[in-house]
Coordinates of C-alpha atoms and ligand atoms in Angstrom, one line a residue:
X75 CA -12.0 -22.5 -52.8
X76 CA -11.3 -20.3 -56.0
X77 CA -8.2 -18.4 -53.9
X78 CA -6.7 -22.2 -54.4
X79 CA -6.6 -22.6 -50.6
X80 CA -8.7 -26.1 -49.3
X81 CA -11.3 -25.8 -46.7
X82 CA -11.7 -28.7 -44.3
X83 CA -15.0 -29.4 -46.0
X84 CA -13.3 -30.1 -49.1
X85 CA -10.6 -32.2 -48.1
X86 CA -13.1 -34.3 -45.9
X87 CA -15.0 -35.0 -49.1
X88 CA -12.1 -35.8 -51.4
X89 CA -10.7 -37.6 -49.2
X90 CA -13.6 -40.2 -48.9
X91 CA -14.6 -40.1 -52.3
X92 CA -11.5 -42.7 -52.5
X93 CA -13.5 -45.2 -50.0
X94 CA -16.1 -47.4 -51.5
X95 CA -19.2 -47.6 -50.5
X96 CA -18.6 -44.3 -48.5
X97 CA -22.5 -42.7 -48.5
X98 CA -21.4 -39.4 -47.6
X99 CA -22.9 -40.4 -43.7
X100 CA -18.9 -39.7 -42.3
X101 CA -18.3 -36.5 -44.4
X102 CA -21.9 -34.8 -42.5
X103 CA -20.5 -36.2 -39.4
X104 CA -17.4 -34.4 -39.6
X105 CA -18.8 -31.4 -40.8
X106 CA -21.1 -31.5 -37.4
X107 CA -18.1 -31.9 -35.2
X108 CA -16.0 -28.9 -36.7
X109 CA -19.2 -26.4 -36.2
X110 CA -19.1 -27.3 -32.7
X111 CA -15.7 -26.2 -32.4
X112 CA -16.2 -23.0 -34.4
X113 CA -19.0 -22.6 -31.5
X114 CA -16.4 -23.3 -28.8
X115 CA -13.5 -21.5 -30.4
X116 CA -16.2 -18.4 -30.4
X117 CA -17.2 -18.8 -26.5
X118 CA -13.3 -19.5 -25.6
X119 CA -12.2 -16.5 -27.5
X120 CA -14.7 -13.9 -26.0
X121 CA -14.4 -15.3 -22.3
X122 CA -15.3 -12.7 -20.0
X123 CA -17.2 -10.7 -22.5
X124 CA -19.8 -13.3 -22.7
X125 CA -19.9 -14.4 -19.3
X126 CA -18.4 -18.0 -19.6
X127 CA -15.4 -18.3 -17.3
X128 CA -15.4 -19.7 -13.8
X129 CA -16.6 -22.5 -12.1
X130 CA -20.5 -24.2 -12.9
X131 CA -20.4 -25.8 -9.3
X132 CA -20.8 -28.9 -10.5
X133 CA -18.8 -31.8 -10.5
X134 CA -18.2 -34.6 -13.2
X135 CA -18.0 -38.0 -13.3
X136 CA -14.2 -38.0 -12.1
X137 CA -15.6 -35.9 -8.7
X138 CA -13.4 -33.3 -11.1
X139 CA -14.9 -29.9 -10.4
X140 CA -16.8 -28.4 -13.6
X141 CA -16.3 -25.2 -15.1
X142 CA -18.9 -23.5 -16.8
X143 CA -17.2 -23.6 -19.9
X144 CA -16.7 -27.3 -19.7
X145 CA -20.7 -27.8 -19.0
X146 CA -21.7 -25.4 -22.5
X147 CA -18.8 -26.8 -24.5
X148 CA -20.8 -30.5 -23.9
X149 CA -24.1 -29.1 -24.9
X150 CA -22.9 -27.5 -27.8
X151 CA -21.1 -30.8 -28.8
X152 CA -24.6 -32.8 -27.9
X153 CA -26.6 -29.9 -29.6
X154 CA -24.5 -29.9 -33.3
X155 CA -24.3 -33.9 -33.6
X156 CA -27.5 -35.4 -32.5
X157 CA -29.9 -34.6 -35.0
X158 CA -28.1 -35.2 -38.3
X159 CA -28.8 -39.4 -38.3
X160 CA -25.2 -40.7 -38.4
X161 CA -24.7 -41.3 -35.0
X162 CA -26.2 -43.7 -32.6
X163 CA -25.1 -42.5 -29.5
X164 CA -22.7 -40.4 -28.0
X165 CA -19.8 -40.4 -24.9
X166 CA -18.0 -37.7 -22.9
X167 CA -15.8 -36.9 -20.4
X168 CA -18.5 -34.7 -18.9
X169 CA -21.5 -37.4 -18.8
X170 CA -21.6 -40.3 -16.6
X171 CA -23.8 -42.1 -19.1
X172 CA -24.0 -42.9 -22.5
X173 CA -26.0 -40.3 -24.6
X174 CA -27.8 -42.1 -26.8
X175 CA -29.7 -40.2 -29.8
X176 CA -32.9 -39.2 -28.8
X177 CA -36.0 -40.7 -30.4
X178 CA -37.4 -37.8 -32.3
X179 CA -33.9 -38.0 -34.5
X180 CA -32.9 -40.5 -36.6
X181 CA -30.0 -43.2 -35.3
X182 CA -26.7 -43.8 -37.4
X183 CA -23.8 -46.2 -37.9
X184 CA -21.4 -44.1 -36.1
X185 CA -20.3 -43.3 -32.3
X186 CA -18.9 -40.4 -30.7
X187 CA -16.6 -39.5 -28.2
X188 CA -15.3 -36.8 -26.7
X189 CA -13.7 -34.3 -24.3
X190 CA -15.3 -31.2 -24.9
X191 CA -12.8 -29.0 -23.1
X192 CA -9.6 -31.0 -22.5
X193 CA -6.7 -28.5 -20.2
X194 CA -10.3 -26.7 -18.5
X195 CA -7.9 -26.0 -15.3
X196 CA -6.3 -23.1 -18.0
X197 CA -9.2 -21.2 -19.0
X198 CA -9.6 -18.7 -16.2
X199 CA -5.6 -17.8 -17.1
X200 CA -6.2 -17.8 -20.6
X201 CA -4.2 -20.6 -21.5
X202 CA -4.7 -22.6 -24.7
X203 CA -7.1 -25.6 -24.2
X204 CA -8.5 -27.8 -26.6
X205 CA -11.1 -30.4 -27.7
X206 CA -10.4 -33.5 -28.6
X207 CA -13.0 -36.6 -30.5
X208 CA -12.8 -40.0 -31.3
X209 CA -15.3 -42.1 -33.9
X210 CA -16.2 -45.2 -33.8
X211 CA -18.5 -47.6 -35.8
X212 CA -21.9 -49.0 -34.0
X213 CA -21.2 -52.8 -33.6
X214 CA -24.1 -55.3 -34.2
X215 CA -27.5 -54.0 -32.6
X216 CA -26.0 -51.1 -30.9
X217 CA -27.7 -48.4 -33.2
X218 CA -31.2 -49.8 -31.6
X219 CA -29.9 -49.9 -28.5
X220 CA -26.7 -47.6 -28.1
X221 CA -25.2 -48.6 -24.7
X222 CA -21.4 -48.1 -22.8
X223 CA -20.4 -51.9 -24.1
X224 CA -21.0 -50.4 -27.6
X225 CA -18.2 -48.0 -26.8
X226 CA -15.8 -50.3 -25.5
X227 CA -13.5 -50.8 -28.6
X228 CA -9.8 -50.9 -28.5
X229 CA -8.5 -47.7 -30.1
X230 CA -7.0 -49.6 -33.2
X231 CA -11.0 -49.4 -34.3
X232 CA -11.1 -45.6 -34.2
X233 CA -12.4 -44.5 -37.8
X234 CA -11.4 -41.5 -37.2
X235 CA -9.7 -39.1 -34.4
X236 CA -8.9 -34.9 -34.0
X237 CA -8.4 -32.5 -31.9
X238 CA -9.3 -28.4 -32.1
X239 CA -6.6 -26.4 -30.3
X240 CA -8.2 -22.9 -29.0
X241 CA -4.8 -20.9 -28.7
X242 CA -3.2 -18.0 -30.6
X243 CA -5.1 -19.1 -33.8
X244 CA -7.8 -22.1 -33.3
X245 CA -6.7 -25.2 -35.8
X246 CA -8.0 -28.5 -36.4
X247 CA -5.9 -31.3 -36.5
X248 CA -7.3 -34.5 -38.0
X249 CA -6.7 -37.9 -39.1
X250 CA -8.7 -40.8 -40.5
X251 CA -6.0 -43.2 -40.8
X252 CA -4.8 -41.7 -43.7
X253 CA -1.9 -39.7 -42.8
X254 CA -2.5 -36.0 -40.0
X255 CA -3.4 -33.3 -41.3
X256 CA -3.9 -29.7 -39.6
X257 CA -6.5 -26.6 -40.6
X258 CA -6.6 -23.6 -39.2
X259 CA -10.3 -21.1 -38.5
X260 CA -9.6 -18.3 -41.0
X261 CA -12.7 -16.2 -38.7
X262 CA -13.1 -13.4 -41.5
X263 CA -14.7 -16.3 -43.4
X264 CA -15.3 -18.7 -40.7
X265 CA -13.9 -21.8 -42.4
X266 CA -10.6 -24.5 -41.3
X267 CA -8.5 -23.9 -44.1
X268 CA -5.7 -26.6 -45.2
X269 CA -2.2 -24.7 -43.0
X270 CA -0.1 -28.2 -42.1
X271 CA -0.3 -30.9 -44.4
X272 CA 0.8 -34.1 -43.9
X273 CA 1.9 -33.8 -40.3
X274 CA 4.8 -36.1 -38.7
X275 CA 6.8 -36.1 -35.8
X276 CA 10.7 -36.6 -35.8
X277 CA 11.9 -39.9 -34.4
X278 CA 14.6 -38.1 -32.3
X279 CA 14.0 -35.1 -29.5
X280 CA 15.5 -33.2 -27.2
X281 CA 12.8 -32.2 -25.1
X282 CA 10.3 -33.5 -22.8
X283 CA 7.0 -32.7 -20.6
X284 CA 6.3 -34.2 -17.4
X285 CA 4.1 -32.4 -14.4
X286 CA 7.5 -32.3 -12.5
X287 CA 5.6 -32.4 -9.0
X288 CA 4.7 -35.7 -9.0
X289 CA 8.7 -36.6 -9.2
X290 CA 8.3 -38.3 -5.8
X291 CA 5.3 -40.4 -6.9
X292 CA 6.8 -41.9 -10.2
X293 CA 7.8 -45.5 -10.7
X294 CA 11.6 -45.9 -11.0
X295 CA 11.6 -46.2 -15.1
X296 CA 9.9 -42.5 -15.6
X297 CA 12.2 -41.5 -12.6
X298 CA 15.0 -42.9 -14.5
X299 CA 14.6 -41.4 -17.9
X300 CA 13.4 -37.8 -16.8
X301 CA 16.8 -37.8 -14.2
X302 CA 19.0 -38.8 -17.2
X303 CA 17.4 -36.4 -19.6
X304 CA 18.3 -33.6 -16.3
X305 CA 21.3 -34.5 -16.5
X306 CA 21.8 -33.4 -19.8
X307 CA 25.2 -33.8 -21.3
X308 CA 27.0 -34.5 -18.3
X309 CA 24.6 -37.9 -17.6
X310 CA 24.4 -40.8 -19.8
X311 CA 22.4 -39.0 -22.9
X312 CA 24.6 -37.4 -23.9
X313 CA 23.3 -33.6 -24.7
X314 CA 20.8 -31.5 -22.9
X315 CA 17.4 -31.7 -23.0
X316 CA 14.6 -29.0 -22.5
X317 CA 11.2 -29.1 -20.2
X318 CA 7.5 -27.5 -21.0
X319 CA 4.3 -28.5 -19.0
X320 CA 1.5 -26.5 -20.4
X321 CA -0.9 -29.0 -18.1
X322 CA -3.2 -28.9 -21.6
X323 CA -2.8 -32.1 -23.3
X324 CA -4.2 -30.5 -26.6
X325 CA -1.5 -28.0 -26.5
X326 CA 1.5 -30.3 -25.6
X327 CA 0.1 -33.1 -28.2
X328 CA 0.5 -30.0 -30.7
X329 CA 4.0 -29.0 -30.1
X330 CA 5.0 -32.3 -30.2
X331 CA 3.2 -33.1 -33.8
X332 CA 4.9 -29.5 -34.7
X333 CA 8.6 -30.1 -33.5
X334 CA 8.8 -33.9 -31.7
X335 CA 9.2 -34.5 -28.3
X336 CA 8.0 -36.8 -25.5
X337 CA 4.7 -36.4 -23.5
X338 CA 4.6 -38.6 -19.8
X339 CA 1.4 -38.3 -17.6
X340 CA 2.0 -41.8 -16.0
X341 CA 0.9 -43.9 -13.5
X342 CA 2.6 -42.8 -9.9
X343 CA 1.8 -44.4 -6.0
X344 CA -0.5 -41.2 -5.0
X345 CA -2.7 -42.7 -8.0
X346 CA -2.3 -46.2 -7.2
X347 CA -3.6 -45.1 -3.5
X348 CA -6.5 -43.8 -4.8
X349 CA -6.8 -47.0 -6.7
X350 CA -6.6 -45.4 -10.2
X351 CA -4.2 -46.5 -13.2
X352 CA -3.7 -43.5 -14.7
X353 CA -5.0 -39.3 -14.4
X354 CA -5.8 -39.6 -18.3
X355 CA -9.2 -40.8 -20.1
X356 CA -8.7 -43.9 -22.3
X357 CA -11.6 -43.4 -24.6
X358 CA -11.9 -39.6 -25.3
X359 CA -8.1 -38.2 -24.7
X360 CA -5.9 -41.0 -24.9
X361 CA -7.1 -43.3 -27.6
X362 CA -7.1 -40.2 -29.9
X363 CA -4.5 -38.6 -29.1
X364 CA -2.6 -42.1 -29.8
X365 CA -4.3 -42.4 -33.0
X366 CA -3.2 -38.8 -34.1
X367 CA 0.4 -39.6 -32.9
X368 CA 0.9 -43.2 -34.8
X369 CA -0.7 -41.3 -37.6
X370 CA 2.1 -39.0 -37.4
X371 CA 4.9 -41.7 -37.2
X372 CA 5.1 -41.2 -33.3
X373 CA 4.3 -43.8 -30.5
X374 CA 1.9 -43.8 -27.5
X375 CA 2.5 -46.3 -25.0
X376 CA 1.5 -47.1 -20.7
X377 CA 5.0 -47.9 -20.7
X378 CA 4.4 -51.6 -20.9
X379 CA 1.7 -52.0 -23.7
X380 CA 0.8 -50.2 -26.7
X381 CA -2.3 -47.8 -25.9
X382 CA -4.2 -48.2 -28.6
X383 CA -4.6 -52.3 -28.4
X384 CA -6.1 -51.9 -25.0
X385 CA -9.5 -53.3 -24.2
X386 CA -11.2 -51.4 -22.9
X387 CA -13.4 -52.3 -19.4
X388 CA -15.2 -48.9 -18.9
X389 CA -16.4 -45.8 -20.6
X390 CA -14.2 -43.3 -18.5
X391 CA -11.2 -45.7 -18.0
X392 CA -8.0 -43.8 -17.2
X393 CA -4.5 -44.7 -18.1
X394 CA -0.9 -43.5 -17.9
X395 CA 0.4 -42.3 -21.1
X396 CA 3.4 -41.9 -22.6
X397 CA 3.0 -40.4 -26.5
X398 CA 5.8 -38.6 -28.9
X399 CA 8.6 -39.3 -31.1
X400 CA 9.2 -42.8 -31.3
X401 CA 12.8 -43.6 -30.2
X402 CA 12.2 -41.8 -26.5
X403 CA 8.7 -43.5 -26.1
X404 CA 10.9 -46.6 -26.9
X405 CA 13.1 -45.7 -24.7
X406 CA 10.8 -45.3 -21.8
X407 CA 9.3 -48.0 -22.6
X408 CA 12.4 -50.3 -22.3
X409 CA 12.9 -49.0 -18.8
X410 CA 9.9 -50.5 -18.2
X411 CA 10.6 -53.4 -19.3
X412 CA 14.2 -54.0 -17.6
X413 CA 12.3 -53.1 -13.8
X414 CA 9.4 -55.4 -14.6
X415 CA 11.8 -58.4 -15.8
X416 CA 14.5 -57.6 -12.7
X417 CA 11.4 -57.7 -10.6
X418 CA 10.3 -61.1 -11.8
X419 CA 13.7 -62.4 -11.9
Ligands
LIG181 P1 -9.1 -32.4 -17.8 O1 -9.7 -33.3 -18.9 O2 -9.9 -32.5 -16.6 O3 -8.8 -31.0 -18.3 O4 -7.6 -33.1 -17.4 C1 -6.7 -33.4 -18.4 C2 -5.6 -32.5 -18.4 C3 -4.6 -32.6 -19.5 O5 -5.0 -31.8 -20.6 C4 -3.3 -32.3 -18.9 O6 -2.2 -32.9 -19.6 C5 -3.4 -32.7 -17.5 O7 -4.8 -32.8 -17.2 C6 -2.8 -31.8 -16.6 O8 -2.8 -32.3 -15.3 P2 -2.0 -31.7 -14.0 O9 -2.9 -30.5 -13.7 O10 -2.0 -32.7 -13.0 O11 -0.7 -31.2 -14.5
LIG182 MG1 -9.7 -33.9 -20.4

């Protein structure tokens, strides 16, 4: 921009100029995606004025009950990347099936997933929420004849990942495998302008985020780390800790890419009842949030396997998660391992 200050535009397109054979395809793509959440952003920040809060009366996939905003933030997401050509098909936490690009549009190399409105249970209070997409190239014949399988890549394939955070100010955080880098909507011009470059997360933290009422459900490694991080400096760590829970991934992801610390949604009995391994999406929340995180110098683990290296078996798989500054995701992670071994033994 002549002020000196980069849109998101131009740093998408410097960026790949580095990358040979780029064809400009990805740049377009990504220029799609961050109109959508200018759209979103828009609808989230005039909520009752425009009519959007509440519930739609619907339920998703997950038999999770819809909101209305969660129904037009999908449509808007459908609407701004179908009919460009890069994609083939398309994937969402609010779609059963596979969207695949209608045949009045031209198909592309690329696939898209996504959770249009991640942290929807906040809107009616006016608590940040989020969205957050993954991209994927279209193996073998898959742009012909886009199906779930297509989809099914571990997250290590993601060719790109981001997230747009609708809360005080909306920003875009981004990465591409290349470092994380955060823009923030100036609205006067209507552009994501360059605010946090080169984003990372301190090794090191002293605070963590857990949904706390699930205590009795939790396998006795999570139990074990959250009780000695409550026990502060009296209990084995050391030093006290602190506790947030915004129940909006989006938001916790951001604090913890803006000052470290550990996020746990992990597997507990109540889910194992209801024959579930996890309460969070594989393909459209965790994968990217994982790639965003190792990006940053973070980890993102189950507890027992690294995130993204998981195969994955279906579109809307869940798993638990465990994502933040490295040496607690370790940590948790080496609880896991010393129950799993002692129950072997
Ligand atoms: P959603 O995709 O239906 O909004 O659910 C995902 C959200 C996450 O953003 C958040 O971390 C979690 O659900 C909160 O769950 P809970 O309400 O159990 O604390
Ligand atoms: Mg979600």
């Amino acid at each position: 921009m002549h002020d000196g200050r980069i849109t998101i535009t131009q740093f998408i397109i410097e960026e790949q100029r580095h990358i040979e054979n780029a064809t400009g395809d990805f740049t377009s793509l990504l220029n799609d995606i961050v109109t959508a959440c200018k759209v979103i952003s828009d609808l989230v920040n005039h909520g009752a004025l425009v009519g959007v809060l509440g519930a739609a009366g619907t339920e998703n996939v997950q038999g999770e009950d819809q909101k209305k905003l969660d129904v037009i933030s999908n449509d808007v997401f459908l609407r701004s990347n179908e009919w460009a050509g890069h994609l083939a098909a398309m994937a969402s936490e609010e779609m059963e099936e596979v969207y695949p690009i209608p045949a009045r549009y031209p198909r592309g190399k690329y696939l898209l997933t996504f959770d249009p409105l991640d942290g929807s249970s906040n809107i009616d209070v006016n608590v940040s929420v989020g969205t957050i997409f993954s991209i994927l190239r279209c193996p073998g014949e898959c742009k012909t004849h886009p199906s779930a399988e297509a989809f099914l890549q571990p997250g290590t394939e993601q060719v790109c990942a981001g997230y747009a955070l609708y809360g005080p100010s909306t920003m875009l955080v981004l990465t591409t495998g290349n470092g994380v880098n955060g823009f923030t909507l100036d609205q006067n011009i209507g552009e994501f302008i360059l605010t946090h470059p080169n984003m990372t997360i301190p090794e090191d933290t002293g605070e963590f985020a857990i949904n706390a009422s699930n205590m009795r459900f939790w396998e006795a490694p999570v139990k074990r780390y959250v009780d000695e991080c409550l026990a502060g400096s009296d209990g084995p760590r050391g030093r006290d800790f602190n506790m947030r829970w915004i129940a909006s991934m989006v938001a916790e992801v951001h604090r913890i890419l803006t000052r470290g610390g550990i996020f746990m949604y992990p597997l507990d009995e109540k889910m194992k009842a209801r024959g579930l391994e996890g309460k969070l999406r594989l393909m459209y929340e965790a994968n990217p949030m994982s790639f965003i995180i190792e990006q940053a110098g973070g980890a993102s683990s189950t507890g027992r396997e690294r995130i993204m290296e998981i195969k994955p078996k279906d579109l809307h798989q869940r798993v638990p998660v465990i994502l933040g500054s490295k040496h607690e995701v370790e940590r948790v992670e080496a609880y896991h391992k010393e129950m799993d071994t002692d129950a072997a033994a």
